[in-house]
PDB file of C-alpha atoms in Angstrom:
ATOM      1  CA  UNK A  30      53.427 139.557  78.136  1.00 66.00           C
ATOM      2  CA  UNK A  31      54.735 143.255  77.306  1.00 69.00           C
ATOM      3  CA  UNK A  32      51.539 145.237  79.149  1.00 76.00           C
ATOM      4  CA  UNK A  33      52.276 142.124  82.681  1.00 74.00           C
ATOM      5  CA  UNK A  34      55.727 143.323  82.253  1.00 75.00           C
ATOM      6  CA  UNK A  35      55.486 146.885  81.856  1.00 76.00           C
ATOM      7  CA  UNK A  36      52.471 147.594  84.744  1.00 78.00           C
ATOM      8  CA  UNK A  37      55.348 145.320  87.040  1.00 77.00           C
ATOM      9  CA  UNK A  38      58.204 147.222  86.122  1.00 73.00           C
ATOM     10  CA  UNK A  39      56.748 150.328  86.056  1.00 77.00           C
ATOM     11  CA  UNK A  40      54.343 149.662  89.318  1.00 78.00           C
ATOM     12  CA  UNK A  41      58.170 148.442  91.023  1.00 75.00           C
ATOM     13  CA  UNK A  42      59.409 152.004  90.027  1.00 74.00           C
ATOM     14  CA  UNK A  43      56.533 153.514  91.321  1.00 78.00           C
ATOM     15  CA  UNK A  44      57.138 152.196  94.819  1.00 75.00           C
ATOM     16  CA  UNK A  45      60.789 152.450  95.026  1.00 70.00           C
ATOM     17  CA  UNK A  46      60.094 156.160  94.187  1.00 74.00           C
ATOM     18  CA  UNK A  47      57.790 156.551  97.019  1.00 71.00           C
ATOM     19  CA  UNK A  48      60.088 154.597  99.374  1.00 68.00           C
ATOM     20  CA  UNK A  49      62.985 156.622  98.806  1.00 70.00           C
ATOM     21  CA  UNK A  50      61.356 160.029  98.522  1.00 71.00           C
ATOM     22  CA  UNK A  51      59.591 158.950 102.387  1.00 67.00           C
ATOM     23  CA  UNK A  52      63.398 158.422 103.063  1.00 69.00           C
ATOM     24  CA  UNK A  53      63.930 156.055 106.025  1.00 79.00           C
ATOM     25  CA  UNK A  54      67.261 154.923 105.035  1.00 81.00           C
ATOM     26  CA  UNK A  55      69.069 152.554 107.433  1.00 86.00           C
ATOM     27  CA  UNK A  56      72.140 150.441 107.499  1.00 86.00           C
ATOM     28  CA  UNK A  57      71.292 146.859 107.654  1.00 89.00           C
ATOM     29  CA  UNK A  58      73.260 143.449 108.129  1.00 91.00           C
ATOM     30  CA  UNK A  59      73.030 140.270 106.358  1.00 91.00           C
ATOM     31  CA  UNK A  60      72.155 137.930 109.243  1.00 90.00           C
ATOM     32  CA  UNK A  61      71.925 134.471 107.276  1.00 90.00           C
ATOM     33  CA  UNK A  62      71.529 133.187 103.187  1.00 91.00           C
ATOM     34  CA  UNK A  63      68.499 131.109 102.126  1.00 90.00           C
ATOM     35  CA  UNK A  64      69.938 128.441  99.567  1.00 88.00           C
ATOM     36  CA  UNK A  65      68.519 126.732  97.213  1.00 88.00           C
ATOM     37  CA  UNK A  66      69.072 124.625  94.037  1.00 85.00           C
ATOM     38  CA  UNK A  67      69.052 126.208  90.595  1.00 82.00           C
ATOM     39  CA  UNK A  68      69.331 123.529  87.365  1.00 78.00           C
ATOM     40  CA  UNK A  69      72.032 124.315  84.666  1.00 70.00           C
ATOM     41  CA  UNK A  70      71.030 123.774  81.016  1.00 69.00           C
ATOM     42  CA  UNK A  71      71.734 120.476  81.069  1.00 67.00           C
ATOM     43  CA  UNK A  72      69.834 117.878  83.618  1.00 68.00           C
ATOM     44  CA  UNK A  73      73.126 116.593  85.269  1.00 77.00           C
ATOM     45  CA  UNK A  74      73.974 120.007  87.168  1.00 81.00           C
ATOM     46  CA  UNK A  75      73.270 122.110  90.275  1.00 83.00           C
ATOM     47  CA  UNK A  76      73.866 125.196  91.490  1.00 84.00           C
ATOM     48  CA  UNK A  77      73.936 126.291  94.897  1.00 87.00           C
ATOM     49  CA  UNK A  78      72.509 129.216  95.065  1.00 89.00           C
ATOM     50  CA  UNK A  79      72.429 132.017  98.194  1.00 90.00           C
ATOM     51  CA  UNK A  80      69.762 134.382  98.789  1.00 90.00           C
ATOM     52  CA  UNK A  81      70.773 137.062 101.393  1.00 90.00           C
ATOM     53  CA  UNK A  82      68.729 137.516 104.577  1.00 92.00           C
ATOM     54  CA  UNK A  83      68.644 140.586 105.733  1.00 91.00           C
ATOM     55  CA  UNK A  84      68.152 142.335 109.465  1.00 93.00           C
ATOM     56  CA  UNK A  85      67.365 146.026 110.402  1.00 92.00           C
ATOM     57  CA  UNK A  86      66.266 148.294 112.494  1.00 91.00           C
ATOM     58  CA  UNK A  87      63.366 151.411 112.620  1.00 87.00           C
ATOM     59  CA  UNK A  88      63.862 154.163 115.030  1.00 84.00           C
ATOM     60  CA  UNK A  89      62.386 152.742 117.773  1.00 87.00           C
ATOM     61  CA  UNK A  90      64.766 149.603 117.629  1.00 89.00           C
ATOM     62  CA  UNK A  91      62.461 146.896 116.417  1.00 91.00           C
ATOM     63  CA  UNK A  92      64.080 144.456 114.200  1.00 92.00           C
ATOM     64  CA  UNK A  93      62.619 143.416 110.952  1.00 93.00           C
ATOM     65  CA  UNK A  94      63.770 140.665 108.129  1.00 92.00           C
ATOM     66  CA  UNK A  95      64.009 141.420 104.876  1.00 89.00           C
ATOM     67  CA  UNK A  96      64.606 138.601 101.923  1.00 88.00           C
ATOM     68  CA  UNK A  97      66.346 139.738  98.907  1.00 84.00           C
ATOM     69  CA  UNK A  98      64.321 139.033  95.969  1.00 78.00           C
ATOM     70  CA  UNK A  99      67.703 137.959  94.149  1.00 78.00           C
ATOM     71  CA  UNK A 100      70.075 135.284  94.639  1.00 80.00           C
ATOM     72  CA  UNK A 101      73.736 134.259  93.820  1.00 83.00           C
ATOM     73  CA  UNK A 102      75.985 131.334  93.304  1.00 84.00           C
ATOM     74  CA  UNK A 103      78.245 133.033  95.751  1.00 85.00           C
ATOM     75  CA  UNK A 104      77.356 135.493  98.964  1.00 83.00           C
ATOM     76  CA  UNK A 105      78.460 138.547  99.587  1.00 77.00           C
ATOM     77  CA  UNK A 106      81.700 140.415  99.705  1.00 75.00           C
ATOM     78  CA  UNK A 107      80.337 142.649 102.833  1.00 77.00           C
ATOM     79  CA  UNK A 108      77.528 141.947 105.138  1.00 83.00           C
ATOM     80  CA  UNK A 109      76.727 145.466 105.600  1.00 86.00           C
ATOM     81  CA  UNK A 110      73.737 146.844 103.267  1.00 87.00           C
ATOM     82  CA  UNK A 111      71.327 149.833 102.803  1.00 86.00           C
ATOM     83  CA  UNK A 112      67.579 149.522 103.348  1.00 86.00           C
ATOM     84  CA  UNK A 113      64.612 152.100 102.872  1.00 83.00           C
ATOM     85  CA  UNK A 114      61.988 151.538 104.963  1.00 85.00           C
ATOM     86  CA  UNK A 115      58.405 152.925 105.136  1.00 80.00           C
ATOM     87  CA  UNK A 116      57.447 155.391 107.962  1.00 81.00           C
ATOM     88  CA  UNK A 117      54.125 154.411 108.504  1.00 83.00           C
ATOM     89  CA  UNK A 118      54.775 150.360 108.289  1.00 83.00           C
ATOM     90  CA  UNK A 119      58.707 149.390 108.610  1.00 84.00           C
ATOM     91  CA  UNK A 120      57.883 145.719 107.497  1.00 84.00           C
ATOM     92  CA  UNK A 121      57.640 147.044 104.283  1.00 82.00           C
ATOM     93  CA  UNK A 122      61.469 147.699 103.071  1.00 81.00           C
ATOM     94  CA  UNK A 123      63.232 147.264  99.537  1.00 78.00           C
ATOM     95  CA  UNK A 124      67.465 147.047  99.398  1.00 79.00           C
ATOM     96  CA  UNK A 125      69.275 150.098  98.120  1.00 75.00           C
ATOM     97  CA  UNK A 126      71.756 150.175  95.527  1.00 71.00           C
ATOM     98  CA  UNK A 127      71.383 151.627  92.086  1.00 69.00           C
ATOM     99  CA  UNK A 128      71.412 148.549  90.478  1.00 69.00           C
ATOM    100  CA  UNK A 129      67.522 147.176  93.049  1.00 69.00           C
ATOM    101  CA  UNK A 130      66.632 150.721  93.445  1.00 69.00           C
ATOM    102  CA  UNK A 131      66.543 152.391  89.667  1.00 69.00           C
ATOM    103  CA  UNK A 132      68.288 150.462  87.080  1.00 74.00           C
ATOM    104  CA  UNK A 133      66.968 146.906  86.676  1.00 72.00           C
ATOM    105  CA  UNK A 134      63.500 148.165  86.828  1.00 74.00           C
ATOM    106  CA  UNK A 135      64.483 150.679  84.044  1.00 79.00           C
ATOM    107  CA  UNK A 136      65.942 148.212  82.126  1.00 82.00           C
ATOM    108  CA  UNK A 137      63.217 145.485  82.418  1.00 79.00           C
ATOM    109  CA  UNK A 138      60.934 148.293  81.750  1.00 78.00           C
ATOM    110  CA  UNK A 139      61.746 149.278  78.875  1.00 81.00           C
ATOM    111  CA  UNK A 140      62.532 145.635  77.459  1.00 83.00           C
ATOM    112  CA  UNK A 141      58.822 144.870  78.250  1.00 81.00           C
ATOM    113  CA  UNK A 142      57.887 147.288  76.112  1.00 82.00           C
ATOM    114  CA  UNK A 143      58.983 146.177  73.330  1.00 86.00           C
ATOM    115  CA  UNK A 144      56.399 143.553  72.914  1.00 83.00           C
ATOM    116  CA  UNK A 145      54.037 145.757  74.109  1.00 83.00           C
ATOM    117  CA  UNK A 146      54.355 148.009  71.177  1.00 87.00           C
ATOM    118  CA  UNK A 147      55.350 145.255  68.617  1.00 88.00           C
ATOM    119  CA  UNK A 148      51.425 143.767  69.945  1.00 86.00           C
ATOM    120  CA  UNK A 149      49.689 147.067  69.360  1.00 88.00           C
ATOM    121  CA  UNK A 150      51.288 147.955  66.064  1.00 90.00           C
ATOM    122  CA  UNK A 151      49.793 144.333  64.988  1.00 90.00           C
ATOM    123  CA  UNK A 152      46.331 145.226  66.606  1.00 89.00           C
ATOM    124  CA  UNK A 153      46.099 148.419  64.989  1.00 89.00           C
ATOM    125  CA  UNK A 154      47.449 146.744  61.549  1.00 88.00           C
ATOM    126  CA  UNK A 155      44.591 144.452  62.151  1.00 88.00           C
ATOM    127  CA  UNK A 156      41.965 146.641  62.638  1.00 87.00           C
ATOM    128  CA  UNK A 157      43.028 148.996  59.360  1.00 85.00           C
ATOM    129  CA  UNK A 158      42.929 145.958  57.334  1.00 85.00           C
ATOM    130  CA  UNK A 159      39.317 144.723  58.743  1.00 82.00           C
ATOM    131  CA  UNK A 160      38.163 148.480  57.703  1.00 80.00           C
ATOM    132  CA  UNK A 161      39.661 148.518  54.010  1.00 79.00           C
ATOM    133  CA  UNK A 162      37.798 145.188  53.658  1.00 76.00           C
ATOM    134  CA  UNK A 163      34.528 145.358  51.473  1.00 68.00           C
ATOM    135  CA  UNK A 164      31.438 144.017  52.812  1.00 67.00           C
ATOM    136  CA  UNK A 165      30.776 140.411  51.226  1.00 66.00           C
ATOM    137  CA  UNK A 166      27.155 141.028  49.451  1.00 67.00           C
ATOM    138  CA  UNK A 167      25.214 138.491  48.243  1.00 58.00           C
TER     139      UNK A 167
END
């Protein structure tokens, strides 16, 4: 679970690094919400839930939809966002914000690896203690 989580997060990072440093930053619109259904704890209750759909445009005025990978109980305030795109293939596009762009993936980064270390301080206790061990002679 920690080394899935930290080659995501870290992998995520990676690319939004390489996005932004490329630098095709446009303003975008949020054209529509995909909704769906999210359970509460209990079984009784739903939540509508709104995932933003989002429209822009490269430089030569092709349009290009982008889902947000995150949804809300509510949509939002403004319909106006910021998108990078990539030069060489606009399709490809992440929302900007510190909170998408650098923080989450900082956050979730460095939550995933705390299991990662927690696993490889029990591997490597595991391995000392199959070295102290004495060979069973009969």
């Amino acid at each position: 679970m920690g080394a899935g989580g930290v080659y995501y997060n870290g992998s995520k990072l990676y690319r939004h690094i390489n996005l932004v440093s490329d630098r095709v930053k446009t303003e975008a619109r949020i054209t529509g919400y995909k909704e769906s259904w999210s359970k509460d704890g209990d079984e009784i209750n739903y939540t509508k839930m709104y995932s933003p759909v989002i429209t822009y445009y490269d430089s030569s005025n092709h349009s290009y939809i982008l889902h947000a990978d995150y949804s809300s109980n509510s949509k939002e305030w403004s319909n106006d966002v910021t998108v990078y795109f990539d030069k060489k293939d606009p399709s490809k596009a992440i929302l900007g914000g510190f909170w998408n762009l650098w923080f989450g993936p900082f956050i979730f980064l460095c939550l995933y690896m705390i299991p990662l270390i927690i696993g490889l301080l029990v591997l490597i206790y595991y391995i000392g203690t199959l070295k102290k061990k004495k060979p069973f002679i009969t």
